[in-house]
mmCIF file of C-alpha atoms in Angstrom:
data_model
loop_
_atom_site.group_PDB
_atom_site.id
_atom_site.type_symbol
_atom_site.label_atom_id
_atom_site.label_comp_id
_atom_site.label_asym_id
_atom_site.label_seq_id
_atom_site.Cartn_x
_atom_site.Cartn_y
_atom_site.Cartn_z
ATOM 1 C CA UNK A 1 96.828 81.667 103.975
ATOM 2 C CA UNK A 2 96.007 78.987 101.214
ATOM 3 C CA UNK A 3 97.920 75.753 100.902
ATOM 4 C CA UNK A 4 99.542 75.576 97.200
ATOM 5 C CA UNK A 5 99.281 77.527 93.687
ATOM 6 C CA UNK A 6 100.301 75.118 90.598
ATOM 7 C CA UNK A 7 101.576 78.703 88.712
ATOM 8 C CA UNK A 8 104.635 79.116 87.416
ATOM 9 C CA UNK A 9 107.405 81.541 89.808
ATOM 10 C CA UNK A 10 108.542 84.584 87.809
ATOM 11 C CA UNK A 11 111.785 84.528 89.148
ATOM 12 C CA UNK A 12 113.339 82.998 92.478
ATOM 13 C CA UNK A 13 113.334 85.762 94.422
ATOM 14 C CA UNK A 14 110.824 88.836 95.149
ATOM 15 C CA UNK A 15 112.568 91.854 97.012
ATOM 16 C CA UNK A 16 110.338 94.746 97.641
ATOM 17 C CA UNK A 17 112.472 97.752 98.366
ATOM 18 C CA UNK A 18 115.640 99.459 96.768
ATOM 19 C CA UNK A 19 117.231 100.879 99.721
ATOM 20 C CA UNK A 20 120.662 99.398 101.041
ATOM 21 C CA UNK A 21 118.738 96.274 102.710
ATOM 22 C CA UNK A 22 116.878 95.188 99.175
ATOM 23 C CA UNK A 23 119.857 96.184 96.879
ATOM 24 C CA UNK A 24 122.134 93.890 99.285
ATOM 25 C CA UNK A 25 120.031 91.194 99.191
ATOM 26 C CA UNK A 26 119.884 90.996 95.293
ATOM 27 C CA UNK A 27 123.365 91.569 95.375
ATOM 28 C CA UNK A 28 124.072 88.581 97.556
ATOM 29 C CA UNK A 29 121.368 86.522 95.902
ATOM 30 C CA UNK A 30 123.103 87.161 92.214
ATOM 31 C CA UNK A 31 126.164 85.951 93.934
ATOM 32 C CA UNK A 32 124.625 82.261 94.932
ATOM 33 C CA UNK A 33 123.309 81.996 91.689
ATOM 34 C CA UNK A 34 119.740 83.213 92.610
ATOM 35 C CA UNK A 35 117.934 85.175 90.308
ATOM 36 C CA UNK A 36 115.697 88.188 91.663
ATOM 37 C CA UNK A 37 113.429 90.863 90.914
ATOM 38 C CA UNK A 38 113.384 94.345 92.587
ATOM 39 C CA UNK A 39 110.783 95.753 92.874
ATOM 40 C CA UNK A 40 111.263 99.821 93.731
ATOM 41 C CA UNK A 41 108.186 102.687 93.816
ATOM 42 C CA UNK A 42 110.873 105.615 93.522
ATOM 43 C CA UNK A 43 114.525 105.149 92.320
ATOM 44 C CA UNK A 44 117.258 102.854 93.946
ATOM 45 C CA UNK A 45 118.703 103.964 96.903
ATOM 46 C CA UNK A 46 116.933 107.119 96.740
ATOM 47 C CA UNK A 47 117.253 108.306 100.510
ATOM 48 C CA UNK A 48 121.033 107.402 100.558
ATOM 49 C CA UNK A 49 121.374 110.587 98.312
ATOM 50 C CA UNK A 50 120.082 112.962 100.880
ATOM 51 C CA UNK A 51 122.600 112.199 103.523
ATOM 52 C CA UNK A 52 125.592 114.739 103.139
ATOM 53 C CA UNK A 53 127.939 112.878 105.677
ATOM 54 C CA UNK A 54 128.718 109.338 106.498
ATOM 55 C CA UNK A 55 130.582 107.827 109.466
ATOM 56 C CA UNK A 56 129.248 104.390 110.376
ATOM 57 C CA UNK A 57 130.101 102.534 106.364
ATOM 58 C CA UNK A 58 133.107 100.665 105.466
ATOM 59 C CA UNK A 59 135.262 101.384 102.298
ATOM 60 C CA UNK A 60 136.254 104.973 103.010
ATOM 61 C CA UNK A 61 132.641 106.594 101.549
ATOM 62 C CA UNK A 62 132.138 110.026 103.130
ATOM 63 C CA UNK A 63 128.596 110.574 101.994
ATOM 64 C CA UNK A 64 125.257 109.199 100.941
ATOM 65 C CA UNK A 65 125.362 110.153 97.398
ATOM 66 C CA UNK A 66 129.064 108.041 96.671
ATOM 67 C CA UNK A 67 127.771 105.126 98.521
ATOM 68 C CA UNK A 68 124.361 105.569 96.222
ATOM 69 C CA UNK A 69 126.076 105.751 93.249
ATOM 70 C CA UNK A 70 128.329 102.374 94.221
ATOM 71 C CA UNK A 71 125.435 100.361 95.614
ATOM 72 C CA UNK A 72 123.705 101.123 92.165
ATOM 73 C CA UNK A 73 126.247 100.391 89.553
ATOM 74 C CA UNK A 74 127.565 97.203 91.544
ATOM 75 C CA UNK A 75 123.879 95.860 91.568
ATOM 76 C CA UNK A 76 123.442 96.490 88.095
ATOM 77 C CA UNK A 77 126.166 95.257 86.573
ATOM 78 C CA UNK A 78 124.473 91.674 87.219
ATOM 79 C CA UNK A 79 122.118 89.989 84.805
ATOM 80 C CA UNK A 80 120.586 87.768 88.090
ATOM 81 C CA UNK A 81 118.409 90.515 88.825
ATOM 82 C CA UNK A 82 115.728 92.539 87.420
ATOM 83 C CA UNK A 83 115.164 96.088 88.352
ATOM 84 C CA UNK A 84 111.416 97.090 87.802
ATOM 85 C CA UNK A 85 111.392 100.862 89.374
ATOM 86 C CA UNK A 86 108.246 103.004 89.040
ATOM 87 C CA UNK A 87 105.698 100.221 90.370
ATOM 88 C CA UNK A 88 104.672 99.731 94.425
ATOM 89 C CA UNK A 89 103.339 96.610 96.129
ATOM 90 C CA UNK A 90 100.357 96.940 97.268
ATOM 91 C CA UNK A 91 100.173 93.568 98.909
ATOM 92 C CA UNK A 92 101.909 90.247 100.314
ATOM 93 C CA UNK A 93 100.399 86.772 100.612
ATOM 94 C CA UNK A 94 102.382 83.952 101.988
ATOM 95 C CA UNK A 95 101.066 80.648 101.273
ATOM 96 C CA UNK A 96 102.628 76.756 101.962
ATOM 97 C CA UNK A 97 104.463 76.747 98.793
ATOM 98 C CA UNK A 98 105.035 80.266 97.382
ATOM 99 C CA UNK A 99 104.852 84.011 97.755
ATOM 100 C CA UNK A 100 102.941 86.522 95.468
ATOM 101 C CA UNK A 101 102.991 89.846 95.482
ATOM 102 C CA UNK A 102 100.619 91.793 93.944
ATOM 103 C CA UNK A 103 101.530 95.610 91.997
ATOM 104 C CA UNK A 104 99.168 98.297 92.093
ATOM 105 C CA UNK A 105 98.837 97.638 88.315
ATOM 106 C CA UNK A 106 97.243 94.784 89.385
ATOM 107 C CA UNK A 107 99.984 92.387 88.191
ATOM 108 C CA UNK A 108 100.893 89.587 90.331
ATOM 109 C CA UNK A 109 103.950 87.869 90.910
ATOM 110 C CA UNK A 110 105.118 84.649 92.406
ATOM 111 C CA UNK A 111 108.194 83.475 93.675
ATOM 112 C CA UNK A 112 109.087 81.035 96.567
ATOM 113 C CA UNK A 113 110.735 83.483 99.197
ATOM 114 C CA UNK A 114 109.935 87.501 99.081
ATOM 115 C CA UNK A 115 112.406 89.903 101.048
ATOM 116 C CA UNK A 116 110.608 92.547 102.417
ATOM 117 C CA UNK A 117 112.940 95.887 102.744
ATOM 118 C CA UNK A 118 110.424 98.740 102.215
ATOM 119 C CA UNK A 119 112.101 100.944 105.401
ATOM 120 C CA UNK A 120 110.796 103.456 106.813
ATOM 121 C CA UNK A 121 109.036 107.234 106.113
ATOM 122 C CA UNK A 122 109.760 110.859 108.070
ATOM 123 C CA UNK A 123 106.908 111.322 110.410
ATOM 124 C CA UNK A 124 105.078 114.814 110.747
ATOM 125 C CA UNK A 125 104.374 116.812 114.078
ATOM 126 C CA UNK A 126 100.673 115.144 114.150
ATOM 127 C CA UNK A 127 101.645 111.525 113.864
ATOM 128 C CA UNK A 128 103.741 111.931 117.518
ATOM 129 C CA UNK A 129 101.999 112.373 120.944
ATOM 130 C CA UNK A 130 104.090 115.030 122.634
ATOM 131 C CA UNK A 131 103.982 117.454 119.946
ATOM 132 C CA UNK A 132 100.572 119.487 119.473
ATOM 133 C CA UNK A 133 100.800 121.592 115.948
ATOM 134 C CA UNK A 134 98.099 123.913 114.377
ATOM 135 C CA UNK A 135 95.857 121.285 111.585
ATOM 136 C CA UNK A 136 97.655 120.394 108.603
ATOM 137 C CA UNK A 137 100.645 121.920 110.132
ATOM 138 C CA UNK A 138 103.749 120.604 108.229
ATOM 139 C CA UNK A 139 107.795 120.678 108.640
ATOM 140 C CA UNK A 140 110.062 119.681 106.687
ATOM 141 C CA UNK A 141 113.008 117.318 107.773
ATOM 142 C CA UNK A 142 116.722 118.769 108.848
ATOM 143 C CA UNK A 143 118.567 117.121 105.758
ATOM 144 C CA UNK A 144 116.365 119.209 103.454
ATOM 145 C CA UNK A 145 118.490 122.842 105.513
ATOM 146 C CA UNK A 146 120.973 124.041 103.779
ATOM 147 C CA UNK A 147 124.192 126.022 104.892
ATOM 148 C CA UNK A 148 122.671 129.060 103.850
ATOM 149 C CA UNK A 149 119.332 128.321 105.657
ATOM 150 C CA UNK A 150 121.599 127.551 108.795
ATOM 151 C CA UNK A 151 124.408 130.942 108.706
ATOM 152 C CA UNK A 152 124.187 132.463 112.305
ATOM 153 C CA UNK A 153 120.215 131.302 112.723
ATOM 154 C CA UNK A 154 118.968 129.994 115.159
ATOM 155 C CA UNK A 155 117.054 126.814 114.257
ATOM 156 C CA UNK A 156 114.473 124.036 116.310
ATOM 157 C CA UNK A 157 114.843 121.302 115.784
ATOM 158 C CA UNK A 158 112.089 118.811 116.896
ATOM 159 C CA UNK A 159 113.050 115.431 117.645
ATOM 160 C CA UNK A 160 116.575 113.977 118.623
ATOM 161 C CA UNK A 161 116.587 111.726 116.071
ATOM 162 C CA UNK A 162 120.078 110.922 114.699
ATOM 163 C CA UNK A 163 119.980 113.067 111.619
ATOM 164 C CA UNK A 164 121.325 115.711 113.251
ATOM 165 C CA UNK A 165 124.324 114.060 114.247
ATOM 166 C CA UNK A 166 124.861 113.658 109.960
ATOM 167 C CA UNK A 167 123.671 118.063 109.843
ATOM 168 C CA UNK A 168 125.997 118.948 111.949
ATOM 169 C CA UNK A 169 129.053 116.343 110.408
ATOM 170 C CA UNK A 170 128.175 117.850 106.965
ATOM 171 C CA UNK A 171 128.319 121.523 107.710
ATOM 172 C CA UNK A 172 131.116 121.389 110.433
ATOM 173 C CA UNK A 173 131.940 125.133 110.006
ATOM 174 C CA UNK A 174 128.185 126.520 109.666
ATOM 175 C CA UNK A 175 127.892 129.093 112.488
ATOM 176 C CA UNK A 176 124.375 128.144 113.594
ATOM 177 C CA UNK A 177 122.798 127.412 116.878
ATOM 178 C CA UNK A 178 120.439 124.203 116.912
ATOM 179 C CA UNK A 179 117.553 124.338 119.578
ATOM 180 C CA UNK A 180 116.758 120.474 119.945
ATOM 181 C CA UNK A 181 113.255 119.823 121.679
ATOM 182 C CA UNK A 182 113.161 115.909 122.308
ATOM 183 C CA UNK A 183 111.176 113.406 124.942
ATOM 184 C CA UNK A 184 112.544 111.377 127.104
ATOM 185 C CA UNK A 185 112.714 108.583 124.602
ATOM 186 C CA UNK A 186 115.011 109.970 122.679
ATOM 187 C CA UNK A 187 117.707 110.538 125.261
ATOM 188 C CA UNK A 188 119.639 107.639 124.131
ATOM 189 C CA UNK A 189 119.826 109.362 120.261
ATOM 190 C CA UNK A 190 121.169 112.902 121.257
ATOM 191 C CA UNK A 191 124.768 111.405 122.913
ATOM 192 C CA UNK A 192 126.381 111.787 119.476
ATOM 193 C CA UNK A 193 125.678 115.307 119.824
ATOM 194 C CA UNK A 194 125.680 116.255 123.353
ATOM 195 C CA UNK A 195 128.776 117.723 123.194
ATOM 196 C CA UNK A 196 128.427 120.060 120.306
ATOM 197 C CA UNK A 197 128.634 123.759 121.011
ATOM 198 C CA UNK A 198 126.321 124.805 118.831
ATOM 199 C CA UNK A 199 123.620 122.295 119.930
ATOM 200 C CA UNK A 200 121.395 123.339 122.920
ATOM 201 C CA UNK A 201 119.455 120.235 124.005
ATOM 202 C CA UNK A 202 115.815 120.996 125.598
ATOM 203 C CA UNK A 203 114.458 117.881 127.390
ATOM 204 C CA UNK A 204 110.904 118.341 127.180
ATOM 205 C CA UNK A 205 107.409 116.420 127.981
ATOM 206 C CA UNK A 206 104.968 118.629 125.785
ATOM 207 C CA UNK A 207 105.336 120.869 122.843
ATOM 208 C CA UNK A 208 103.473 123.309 121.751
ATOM 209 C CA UNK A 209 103.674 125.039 118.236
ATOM 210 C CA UNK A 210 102.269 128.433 117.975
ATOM 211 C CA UNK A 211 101.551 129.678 114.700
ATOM 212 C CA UNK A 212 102.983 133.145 114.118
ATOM 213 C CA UNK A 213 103.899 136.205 111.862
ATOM 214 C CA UNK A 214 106.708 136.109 109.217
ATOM 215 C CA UNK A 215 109.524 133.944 109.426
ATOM 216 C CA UNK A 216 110.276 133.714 113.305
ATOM 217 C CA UNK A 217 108.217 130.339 114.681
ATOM 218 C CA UNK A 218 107.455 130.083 118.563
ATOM 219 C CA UNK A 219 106.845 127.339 120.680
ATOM 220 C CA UNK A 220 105.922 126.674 124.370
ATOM 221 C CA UNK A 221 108.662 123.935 125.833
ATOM 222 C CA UNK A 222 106.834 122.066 129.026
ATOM 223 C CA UNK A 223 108.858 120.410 131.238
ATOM 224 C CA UNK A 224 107.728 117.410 133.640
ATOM 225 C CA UNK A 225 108.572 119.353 136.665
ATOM 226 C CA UNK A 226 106.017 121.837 135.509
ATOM 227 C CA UNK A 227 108.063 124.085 134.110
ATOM 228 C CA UNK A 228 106.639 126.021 130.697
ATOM 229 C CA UNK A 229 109.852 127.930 128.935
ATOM 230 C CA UNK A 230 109.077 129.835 125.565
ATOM 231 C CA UNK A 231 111.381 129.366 123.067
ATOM 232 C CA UNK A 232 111.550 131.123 119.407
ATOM 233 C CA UNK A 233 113.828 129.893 116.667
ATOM 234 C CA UNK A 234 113.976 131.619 112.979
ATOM 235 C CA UNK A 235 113.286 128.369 111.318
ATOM 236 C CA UNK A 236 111.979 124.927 112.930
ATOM 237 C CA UNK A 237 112.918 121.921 111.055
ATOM 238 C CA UNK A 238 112.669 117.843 112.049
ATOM 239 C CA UNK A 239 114.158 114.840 113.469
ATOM 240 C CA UNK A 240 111.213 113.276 115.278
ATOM 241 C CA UNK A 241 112.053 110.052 113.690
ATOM 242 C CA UNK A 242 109.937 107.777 110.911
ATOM 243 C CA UNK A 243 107.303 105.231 110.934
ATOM 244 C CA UNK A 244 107.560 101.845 109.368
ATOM 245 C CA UNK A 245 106.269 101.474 105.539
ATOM 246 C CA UNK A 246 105.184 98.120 104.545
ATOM 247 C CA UNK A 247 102.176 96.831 102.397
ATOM 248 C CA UNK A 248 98.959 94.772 103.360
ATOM 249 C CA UNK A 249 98.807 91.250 103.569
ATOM 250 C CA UNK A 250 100.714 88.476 105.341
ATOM 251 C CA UNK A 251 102.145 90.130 107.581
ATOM 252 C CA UNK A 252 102.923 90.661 111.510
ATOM 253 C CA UNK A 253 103.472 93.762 113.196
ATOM 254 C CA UNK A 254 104.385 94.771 116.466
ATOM 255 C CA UNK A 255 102.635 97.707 118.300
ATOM 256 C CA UNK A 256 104.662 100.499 116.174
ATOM 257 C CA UNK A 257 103.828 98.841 113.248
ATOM 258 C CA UNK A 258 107.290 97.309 112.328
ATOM 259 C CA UNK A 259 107.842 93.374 111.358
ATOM 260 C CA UNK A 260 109.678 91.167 114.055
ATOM 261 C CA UNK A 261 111.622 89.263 111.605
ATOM 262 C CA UNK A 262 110.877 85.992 113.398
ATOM 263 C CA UNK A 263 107.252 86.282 113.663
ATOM 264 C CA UNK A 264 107.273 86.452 110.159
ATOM 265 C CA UNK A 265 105.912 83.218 107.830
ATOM 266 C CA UNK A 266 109.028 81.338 106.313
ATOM 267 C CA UNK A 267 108.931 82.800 103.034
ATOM 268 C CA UNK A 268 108.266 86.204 103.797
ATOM 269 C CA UNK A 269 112.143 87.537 105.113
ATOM 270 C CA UNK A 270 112.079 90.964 106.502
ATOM 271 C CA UNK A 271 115.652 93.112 106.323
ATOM 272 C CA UNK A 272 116.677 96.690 107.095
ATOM 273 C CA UNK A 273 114.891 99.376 109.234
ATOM 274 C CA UNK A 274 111.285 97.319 108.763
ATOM 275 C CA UNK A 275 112.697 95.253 111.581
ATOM 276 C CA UNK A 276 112.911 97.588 114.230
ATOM 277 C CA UNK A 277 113.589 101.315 115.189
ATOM 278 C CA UNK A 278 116.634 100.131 117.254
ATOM 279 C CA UNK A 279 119.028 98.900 114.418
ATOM 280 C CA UNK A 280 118.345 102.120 111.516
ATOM 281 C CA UNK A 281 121.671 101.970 110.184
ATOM 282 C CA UNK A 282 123.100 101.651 106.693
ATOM 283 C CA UNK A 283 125.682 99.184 107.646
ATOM 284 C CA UNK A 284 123.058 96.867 109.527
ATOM 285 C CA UNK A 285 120.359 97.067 106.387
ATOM 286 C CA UNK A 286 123.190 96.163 104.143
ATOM 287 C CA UNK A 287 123.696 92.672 106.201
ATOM 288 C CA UNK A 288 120.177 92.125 106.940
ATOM 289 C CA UNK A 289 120.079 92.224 103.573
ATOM 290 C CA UNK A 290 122.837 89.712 102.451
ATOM 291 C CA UNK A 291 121.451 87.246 105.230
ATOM 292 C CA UNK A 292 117.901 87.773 104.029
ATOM 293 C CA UNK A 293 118.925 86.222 100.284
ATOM 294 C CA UNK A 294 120.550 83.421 101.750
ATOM 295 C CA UNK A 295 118.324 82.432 104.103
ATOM 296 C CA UNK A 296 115.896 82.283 100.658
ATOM 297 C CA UNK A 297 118.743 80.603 99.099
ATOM 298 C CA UNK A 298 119.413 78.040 101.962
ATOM 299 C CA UNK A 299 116.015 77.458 102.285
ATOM 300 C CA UNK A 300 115.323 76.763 98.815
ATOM 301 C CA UNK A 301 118.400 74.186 98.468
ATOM 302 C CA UNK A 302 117.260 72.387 101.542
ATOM 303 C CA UNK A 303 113.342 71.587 100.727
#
């Protein structure tokens, strides 16, 4: 990391991200007088709109698109910060006096704090140990079935991750039976839906994807006592969790790749599920979020 750069800042605040976490933390910042710049690859809040159901926000939203829509006309109705959507960071420095952030335009921008919020992406059957696919075998995630992919099927569901918990929320009347495969690990994730009659939880060490004919898919279930079940579902969908996203640079990352916020440099703030796999909540983003932009703010007043 270099000492000082006599550049100009763009703007006082870099956030990388427009999920919950970054759109909170130029929310807050706009409200201390700071002014930001957002940097988002896709649109704001784009993953919010694929969540059907909602049960752990406050002010009475029922589901991801509503919240969405709110988070994105609140944060734009300030003139503190600048949305720049389309463009990805493609790295981080952190240096004594100042961040920059370079775009893969090449572009690169300086500030004196960044927040880092870039979440999380789905992982796929090969990125997870206890799942053994056919190459280039892909699935796509349960929020993408709909009630007519769900009517009286039978569906696996690989991974306990809590996603099914929002499936079966959104389509409470869908007559479908849910086959969840999940390791040990995820036994803490599946309570929420333990009790659901049309869940049938499968406890597994090993599974084994078979490829087959037509729409039925089989798998081979192995069991740590040695036991080896077959099952067969008409559709397999999943829930096996996500991986962190973040750029290269300045950065320090635990074994799963995510960012301990306090291993961090001081002007590099990390907020929402880049933290840690334990705390993937909207609510929790949101506040990481706000404190993230003050700490930048605090920081800022007191140097």
């Amino acid at each position: 990391m270099a000492a000082t750069s006599s550049r100009t800042s763009d703007t006082d605040l870099i956030i990388i991200g427009g999920g919950p976490a970054g759109c909170a933390a130029a929310r807050m910042a706009a409200s201390v007088g700071v002014h930001s710049l957002l940097i988002e690859p896709d649109g704001l809040c784009r993953n919010l709109y694929r969540i059907t159901a909602l049960n752990n926000v406050l002010g009475g939203y029922i589901s991801g698109p509503e919240l969405a829509d709110s988070i994105t006309a609140d944060l734009k109705s300030t003139d503190r910060c600048r949305i720049e959507l389309g463009h990805r960071a493609t790295e981080i420095r952190a240096f004594d006096d100042h961040v920059a952030v370079t775009l893969e335009t090449g572009d690169r921008l300086i500030a004196p704090h960044a927040v880092l919020a870039t979440g999380v992406g789905a992982l796929q059957p090969h990125d997870v140990a206890w799942i053994t696919a056919p190459p280039n075998f892909t699935l796509p995630p349960l929020w993408q079935a709909k009630p007519n992919d769900s009517q009286g099927r039978t569906l696996l569901v690989l991974g306990g991750d809590r996603p099914i918990g929002t499936f079966l929320r959104a389509h409470p009347d869908t007559d479908t039976r849910l086959l969840v495969a999940y390791p040990t690990s995820d036994e803490y994730k599946v309570e929420e839906i333990r009790d659901d009659p049309r869940v049938t939880l499968l406890r597994i060490d090993h599974l084994i994807l078979r490829p087959s004919q037509g729409p039925v898919i089989t798998a081979e279930a192995l069991a740590r006592e040695g036991e080896r079940n077959t099952v067969v579902a008409d559709a397999a969908f999943l829930s096996i969790g996500s991986a962190p996203i973040a750029p290269p640079g300045d950065l320090v990352r635990d074994a799963a790749g995510y960012c301990p916020p306090s291993d961090q440099h001081p002007r590099i703030i990390i907020a929402g599920d880049l933290r840690s796999s334990q705390f993937q909540r909207i609510m929790t983003a949101m506040g990481s979020g706000s404190e993230a932009a003050l700490r930048a703010y605090y920081a800022t007043r007191n140097s």
